[in-house]
Short mmCIF file of C-alpha atoms and ligand atoms in Angstrom, two decimals:
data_model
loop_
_atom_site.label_atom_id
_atom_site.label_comp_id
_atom_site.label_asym_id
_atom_site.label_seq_id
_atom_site.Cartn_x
_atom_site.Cartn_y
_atom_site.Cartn_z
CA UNK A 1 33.02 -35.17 23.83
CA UNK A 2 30.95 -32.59 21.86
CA UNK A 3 27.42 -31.96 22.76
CA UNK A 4 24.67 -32.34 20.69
CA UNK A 5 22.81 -29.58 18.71
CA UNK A 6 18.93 -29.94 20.50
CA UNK A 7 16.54 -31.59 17.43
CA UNK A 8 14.63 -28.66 15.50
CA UNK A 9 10.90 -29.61 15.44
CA UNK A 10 10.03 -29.76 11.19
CA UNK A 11 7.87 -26.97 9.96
CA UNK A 12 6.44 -26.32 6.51
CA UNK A 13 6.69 -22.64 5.74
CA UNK A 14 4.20 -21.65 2.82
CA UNK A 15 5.48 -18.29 1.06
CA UNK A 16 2.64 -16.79 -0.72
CA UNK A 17 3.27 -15.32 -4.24
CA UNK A 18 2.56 -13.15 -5.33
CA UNK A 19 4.03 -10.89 -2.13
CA UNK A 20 6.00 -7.83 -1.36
CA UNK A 21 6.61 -4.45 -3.47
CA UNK A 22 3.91 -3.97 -6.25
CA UNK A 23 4.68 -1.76 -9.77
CA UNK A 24 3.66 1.39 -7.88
CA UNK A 25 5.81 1.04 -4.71
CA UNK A 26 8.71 0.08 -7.10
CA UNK A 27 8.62 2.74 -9.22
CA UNK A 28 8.54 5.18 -6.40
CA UNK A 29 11.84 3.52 -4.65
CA UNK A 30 13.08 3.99 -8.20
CA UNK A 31 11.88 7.86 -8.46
CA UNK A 32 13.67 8.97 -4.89
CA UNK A 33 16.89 6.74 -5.81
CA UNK A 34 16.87 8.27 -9.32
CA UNK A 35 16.79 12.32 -8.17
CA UNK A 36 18.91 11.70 -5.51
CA UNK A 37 21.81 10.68 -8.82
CA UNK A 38 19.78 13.58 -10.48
CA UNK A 39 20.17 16.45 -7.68
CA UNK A 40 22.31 15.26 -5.41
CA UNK A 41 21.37 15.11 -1.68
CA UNK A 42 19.02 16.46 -0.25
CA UNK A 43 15.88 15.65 -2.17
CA UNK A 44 12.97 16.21 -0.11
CA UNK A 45 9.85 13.86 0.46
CA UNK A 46 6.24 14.65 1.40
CA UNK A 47 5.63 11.69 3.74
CA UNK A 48 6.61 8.69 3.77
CA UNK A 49 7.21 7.61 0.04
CA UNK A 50 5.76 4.24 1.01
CA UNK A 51 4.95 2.39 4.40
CA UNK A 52 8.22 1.01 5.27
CA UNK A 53 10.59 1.77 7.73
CA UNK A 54 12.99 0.05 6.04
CA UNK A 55 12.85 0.67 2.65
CA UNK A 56 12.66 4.82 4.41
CA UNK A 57 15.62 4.53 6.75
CA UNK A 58 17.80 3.24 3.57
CA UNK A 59 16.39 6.13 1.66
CA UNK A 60 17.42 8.53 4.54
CA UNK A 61 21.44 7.09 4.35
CA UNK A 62 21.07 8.03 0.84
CA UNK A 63 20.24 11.74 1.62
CA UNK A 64 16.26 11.82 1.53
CA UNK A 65 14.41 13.70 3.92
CA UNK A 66 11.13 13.19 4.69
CA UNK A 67 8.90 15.81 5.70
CA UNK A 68 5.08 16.00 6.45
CA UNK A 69 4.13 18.80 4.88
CA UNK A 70 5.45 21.00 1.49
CA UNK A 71 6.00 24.24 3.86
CA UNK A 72 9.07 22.34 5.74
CA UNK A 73 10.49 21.83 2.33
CA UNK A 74 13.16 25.17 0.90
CA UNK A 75 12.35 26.77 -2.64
CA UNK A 76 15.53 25.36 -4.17
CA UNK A 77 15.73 21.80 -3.45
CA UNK A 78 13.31 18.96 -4.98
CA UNK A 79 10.32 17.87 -3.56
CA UNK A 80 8.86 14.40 -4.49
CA UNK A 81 5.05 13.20 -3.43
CA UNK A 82 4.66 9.59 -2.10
CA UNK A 83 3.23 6.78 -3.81
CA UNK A 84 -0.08 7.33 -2.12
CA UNK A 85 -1.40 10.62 -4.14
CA UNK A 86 -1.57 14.01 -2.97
CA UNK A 87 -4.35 16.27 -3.19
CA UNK A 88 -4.55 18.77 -5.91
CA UNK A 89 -3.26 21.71 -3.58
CA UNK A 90 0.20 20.14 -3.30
CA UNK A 91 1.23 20.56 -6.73
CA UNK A 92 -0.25 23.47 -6.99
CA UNK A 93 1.76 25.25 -4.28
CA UNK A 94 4.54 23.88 -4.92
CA UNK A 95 3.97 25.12 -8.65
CA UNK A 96 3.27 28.59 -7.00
CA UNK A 97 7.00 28.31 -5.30
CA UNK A 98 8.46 27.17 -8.52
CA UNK A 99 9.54 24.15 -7.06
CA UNK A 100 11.09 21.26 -8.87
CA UNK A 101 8.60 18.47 -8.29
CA UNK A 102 8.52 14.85 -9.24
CA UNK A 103 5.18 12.97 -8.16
CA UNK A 104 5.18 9.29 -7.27
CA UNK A 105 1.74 8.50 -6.90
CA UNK A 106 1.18 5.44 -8.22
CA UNK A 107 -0.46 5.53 -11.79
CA UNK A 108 -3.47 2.99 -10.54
CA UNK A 109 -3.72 5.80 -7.64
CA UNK A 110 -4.14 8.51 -10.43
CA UNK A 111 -6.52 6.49 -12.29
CA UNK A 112 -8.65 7.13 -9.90
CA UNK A 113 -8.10 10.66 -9.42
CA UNK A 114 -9.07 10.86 -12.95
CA UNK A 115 -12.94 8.85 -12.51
CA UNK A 116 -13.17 10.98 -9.70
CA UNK A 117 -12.85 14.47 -11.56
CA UNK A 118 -14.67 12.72 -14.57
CA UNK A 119 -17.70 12.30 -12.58
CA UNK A 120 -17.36 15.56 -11.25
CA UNK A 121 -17.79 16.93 -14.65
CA UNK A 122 -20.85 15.03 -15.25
CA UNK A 123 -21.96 16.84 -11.99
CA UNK A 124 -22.21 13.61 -10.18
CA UNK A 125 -21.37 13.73 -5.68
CA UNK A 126 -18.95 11.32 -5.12
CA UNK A 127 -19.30 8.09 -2.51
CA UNK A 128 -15.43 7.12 -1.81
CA UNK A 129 -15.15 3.79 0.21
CA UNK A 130 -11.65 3.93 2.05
CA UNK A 131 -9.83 4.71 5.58
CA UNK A 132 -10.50 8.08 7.27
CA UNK A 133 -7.07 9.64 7.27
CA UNK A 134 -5.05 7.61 5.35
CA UNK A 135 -2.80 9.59 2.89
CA UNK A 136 -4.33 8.02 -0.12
CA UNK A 137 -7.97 9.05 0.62
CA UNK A 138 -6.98 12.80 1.69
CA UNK A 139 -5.32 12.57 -1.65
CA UNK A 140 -7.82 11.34 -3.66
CA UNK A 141 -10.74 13.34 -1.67
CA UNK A 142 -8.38 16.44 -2.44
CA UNK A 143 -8.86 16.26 -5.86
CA UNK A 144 -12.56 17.70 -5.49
CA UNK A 145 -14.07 20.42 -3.99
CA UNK A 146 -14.77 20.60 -0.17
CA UNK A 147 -18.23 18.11 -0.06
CA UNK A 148 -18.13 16.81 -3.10
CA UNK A 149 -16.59 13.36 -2.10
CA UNK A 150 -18.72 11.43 1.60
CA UNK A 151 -16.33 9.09 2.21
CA UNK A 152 -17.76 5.71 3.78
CA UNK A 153 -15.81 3.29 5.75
CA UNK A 154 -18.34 0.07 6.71
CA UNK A 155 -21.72 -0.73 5.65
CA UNK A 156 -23.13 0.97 8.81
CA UNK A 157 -21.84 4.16 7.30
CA UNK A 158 -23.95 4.13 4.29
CA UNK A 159 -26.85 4.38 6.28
CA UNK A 160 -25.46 7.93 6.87
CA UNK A 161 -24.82 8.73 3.72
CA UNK A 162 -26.92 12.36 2.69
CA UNK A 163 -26.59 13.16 -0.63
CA UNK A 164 -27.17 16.19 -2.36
CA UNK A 165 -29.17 14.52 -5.23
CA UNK A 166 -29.62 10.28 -4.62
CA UNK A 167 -30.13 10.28 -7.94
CA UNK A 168 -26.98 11.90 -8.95
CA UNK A 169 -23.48 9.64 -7.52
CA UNK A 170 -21.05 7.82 -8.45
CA UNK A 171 -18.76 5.66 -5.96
CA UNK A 172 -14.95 5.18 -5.97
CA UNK A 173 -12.87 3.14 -3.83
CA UNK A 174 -9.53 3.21 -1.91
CA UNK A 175 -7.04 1.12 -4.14
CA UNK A 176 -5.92 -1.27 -1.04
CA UNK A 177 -8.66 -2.45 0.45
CA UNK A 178 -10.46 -6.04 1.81
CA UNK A 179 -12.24 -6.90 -1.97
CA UNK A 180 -14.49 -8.74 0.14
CA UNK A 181 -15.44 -6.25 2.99
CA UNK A 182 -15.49 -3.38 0.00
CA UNK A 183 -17.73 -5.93 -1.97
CA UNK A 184 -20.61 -5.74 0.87
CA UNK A 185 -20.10 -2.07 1.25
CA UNK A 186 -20.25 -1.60 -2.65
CA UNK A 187 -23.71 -3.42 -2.26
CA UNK A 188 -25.03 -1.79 0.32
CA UNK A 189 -24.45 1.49 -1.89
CA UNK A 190 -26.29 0.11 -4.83
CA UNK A 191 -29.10 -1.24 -2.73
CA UNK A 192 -29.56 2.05 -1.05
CA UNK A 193 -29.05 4.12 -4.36
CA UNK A 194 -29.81 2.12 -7.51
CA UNK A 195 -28.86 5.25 -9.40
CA UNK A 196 -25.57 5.26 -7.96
CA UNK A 197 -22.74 4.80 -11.06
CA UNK A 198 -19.05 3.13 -10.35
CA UNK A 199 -16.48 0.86 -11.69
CA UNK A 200 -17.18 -2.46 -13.14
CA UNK A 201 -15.84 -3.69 -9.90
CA UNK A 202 -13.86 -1.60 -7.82
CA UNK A 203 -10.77 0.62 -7.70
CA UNK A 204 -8.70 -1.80 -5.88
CA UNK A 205 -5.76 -2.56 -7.86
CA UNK A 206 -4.09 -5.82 -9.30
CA UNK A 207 -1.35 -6.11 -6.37
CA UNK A 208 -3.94 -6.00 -3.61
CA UNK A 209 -6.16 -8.46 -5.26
CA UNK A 210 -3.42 -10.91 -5.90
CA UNK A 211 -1.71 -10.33 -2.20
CA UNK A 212 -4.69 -10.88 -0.70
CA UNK A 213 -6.03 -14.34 -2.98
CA UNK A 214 -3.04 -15.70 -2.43
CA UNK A 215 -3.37 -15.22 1.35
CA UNK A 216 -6.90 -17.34 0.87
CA UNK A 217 -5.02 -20.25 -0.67
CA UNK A 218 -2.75 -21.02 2.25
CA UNK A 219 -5.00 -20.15 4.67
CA UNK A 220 -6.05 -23.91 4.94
CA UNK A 221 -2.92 -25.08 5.15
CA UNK A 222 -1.64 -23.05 8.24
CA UNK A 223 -1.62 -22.81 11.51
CA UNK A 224 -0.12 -18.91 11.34
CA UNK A 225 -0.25 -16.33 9.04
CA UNK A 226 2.94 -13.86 9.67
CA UNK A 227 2.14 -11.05 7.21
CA UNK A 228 5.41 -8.80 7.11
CA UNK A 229 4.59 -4.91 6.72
CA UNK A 230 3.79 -1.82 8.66
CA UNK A 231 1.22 -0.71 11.07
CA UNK A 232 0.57 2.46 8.82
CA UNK A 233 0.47 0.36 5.89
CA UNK A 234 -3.20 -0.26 4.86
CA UNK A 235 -2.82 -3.07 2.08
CA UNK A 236 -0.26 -4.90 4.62
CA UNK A 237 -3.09 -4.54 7.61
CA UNK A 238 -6.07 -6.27 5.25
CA UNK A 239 -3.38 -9.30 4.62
CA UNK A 240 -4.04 -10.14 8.29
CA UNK A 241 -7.55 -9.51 8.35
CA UNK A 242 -8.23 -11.69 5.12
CA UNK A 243 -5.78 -14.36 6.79
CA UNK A 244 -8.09 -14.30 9.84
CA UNK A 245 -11.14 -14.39 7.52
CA UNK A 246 -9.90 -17.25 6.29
CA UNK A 247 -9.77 -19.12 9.43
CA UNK A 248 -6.12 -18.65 10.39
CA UNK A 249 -6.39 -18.39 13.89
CA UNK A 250 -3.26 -16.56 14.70
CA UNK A 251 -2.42 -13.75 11.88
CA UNK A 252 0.00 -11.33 12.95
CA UNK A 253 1.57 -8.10 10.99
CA UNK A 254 5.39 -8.06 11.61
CA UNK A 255 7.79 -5.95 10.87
CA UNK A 256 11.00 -7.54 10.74
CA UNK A 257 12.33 -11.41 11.98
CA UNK A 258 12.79 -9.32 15.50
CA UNK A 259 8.83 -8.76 15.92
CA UNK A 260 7.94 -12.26 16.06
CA UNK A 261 6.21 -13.53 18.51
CA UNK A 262 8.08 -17.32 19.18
CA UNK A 263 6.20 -17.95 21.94
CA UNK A 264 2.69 -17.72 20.21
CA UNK A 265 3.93 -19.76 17.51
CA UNK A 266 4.98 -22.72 19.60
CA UNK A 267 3.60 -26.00 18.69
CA UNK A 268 2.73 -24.78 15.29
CA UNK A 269 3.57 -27.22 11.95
CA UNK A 270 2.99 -25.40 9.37
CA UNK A 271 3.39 -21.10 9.28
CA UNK A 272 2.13 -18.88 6.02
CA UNK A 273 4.27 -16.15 5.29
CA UNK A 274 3.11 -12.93 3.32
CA UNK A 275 4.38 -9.38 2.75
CA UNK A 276 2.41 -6.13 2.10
CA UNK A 277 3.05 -4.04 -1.17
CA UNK A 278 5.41 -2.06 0.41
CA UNK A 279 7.82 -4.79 2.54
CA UNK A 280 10.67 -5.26 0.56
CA UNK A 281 12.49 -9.25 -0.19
CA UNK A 282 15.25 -8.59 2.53
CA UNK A 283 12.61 -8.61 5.61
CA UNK A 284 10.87 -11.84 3.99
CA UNK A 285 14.47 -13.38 3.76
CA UNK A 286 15.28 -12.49 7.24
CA UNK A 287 12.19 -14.01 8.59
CA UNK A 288 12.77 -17.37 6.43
CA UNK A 289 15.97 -17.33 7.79
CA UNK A 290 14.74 -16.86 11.70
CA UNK A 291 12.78 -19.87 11.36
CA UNK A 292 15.76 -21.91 9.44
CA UNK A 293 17.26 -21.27 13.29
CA UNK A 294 14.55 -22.91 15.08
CA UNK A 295 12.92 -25.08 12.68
CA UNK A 296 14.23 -28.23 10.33
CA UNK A 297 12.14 -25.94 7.65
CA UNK A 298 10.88 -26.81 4.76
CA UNK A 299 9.65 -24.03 2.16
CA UNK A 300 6.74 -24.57 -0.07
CA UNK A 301 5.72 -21.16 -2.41
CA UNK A 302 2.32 -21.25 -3.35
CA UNK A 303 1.51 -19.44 -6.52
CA UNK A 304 -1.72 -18.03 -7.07
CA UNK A 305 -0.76 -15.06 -9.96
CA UNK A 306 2.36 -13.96 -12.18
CA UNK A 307 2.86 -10.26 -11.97
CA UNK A 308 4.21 -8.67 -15.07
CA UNK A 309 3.03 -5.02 -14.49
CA UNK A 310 6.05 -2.47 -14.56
CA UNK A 311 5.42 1.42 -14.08
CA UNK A 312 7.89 3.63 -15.92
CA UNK A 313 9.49 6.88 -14.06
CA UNK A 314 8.74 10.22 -15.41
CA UNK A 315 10.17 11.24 -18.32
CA UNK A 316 12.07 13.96 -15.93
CA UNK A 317 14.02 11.28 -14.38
CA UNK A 318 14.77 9.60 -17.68
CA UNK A 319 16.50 12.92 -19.03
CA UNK A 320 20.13 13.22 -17.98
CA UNK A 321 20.99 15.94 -15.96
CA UNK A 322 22.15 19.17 -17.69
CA UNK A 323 26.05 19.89 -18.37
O1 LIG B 1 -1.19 0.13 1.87
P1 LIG B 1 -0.95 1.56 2.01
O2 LIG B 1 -1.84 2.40 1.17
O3 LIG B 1 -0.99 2.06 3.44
O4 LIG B 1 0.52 1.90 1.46
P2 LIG B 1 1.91 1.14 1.48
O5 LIG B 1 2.94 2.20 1.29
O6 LIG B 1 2.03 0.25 2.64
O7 LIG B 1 1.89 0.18 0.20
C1 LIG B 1 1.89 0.63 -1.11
C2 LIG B 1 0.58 1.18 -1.46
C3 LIG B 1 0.39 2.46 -1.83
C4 LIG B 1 1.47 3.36 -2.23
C5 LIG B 1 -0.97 3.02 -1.83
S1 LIG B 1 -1.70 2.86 -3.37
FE1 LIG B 2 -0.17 1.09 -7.05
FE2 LIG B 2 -1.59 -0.90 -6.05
FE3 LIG B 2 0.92 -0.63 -5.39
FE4 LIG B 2 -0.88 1.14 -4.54
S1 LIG B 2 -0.76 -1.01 -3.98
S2 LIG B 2 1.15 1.55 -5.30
S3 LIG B 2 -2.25 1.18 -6.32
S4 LIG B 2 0.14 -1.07 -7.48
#
């Protein structure tokens, strides 16, 4: 007599789109894979070329190694700067050590390196909205002088905010932030300083925006939002928060299939699935296929934007090695 598989409950599984790696995060996956074929192993990494675990370890077995900071990194060997930005000191030691140096920082990252020292020039004090400590604002704040850039993180911190001249800002933003918790902070900035010059909107960038409206959309239809990403990574972090927002009662950051949380989810009918900028397909395969196990699934993308952007490599990397 055979027994019986147990009945899988039926669960709709909405998989947002766009999700996952963004033009930035791709094309520095691309730069490491590309100098290791270049260089040969090791090439060094200043942190973390993007949030992921995964998408480092794999880097690792290919002979990366990721360090913190430039002085951990030898004279002769390459040196490549994460995806995040680095401030203007980096380059410029490592130019000092004559250092072969490829930087990844994503070109919407160094757009806004360049407002930055373009109001500078104008003599303008900068306002940057963004996350104390995270790589991307030490970068970005690092392009200016000590004091030229207040960083704010919540509307209560404009309040704060003491100018050199109130007549004389400008405001910049993170590039993977809430657009609707910047949007109130943005205000409060222009309410406090009508003088105060920025972008037409913000610096957030296209992947963010998308990610996060197409978190909005299934929102309704969920009972969970399982956002795959890291706990460093920012971008991944506001998926959850914009899920919750949104009126998703439980939203929950994973890492891998292994993170969730089964017992929270039981009951559920219907789960939204995300990833952050920097999760890469595999994990979002995995986790479809965890609930495959338990579930009589059914899989439903929701669409909200088409991404076409595509960053190219530096020209370094497109030049063939010598003899
Ligand atoms: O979201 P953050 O900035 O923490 O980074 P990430 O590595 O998780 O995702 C890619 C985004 C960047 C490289 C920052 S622009
Ligand atoms: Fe570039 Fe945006 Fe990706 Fe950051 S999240 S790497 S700014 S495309």
């Amino acid at each position: 007599m055979s027994e019986s598989q147990p009945i899988k409950p039926p669960l709709t599984l909405y998989l947002a789109a766009p999700r996952g790696f963004c033009a930035g995060v791709d094309r520095a996956v691309q730069i490491v894979e590309l100098a290791l074929q270049k260089w040969g192993a090791p090439v060094y990494v200043r942190h973390e070329i993007v949030h992921n675990r995964f998408v480092v370890d794999g880097l690792r077995e290919k002979g990366a190694v990721f360090v913190d900071e430039l002085d951990e990194v030898p004279d002769d060997r390459p040196v490549i700067f994460s995806a995040h930005g680095v401030p203007k000191s980096v380059p410029a030691e490592a130019r000092r050590r004559e250092m072969i140096f490829v930087d990844a920082t994503c070109p919407l990252v160094s757009k806004v390196h360049v407002e930055a020292e373009r109001h500078h020039a104008e003599g303008l004090q900068m306002v940057m909205v963004g996350h104390a400590g995270h790589p991307e604002v030490l970068g970005t704040m690092g392009q200016l002088p000590a004091g030229e850039v207040i960083l704010v993180e919540t509307v209560e911190d404009v309040a704060r905010v003491t100018p050199r001249d109130s007549e004389r800002l400008a405001w910049i933003t993170q590039t993977t932030l809430s657009v609707d918790d910047t949007a109130e902070i943005v205000a409060a900035l222009q309410a406090r300083f009508p003088a105060i010059v920025g972008p037409a909107k913000d610096d957030i960038c296209y992947a963010t925006t998308n990610r996060q409206a197409a978190v909005k959309a299934i929102a309704p239809k969920i009972d969970a939002l399982l956002v795959i990403g890291a706990p460093n990574s920012s971008n991944s972090r506001r998926l959850v928060e914009v899920g919750r927002s949104a009126g998703c009662a439980y939203a929950q950051l994973v890492m891998r299939a292994a993170d969730i949380d089964w017992r929270a989810l039981e009951g559920i009918r219907s789960v939204g699935v995300t990833a952050g900028a920097s999760a890469p397909e595999v994990l979002v395969d995995e986790v479809i296929a965890a609930f495959a196990g338990r579930y009589e699934l059914t899989v439903e993308l929701v669409e909200t934007a088409r991404e076409r952007v595509e960053f190219k490599v530096p020209r370094i990397l497109r030049e063939p090695a010598p003899g």
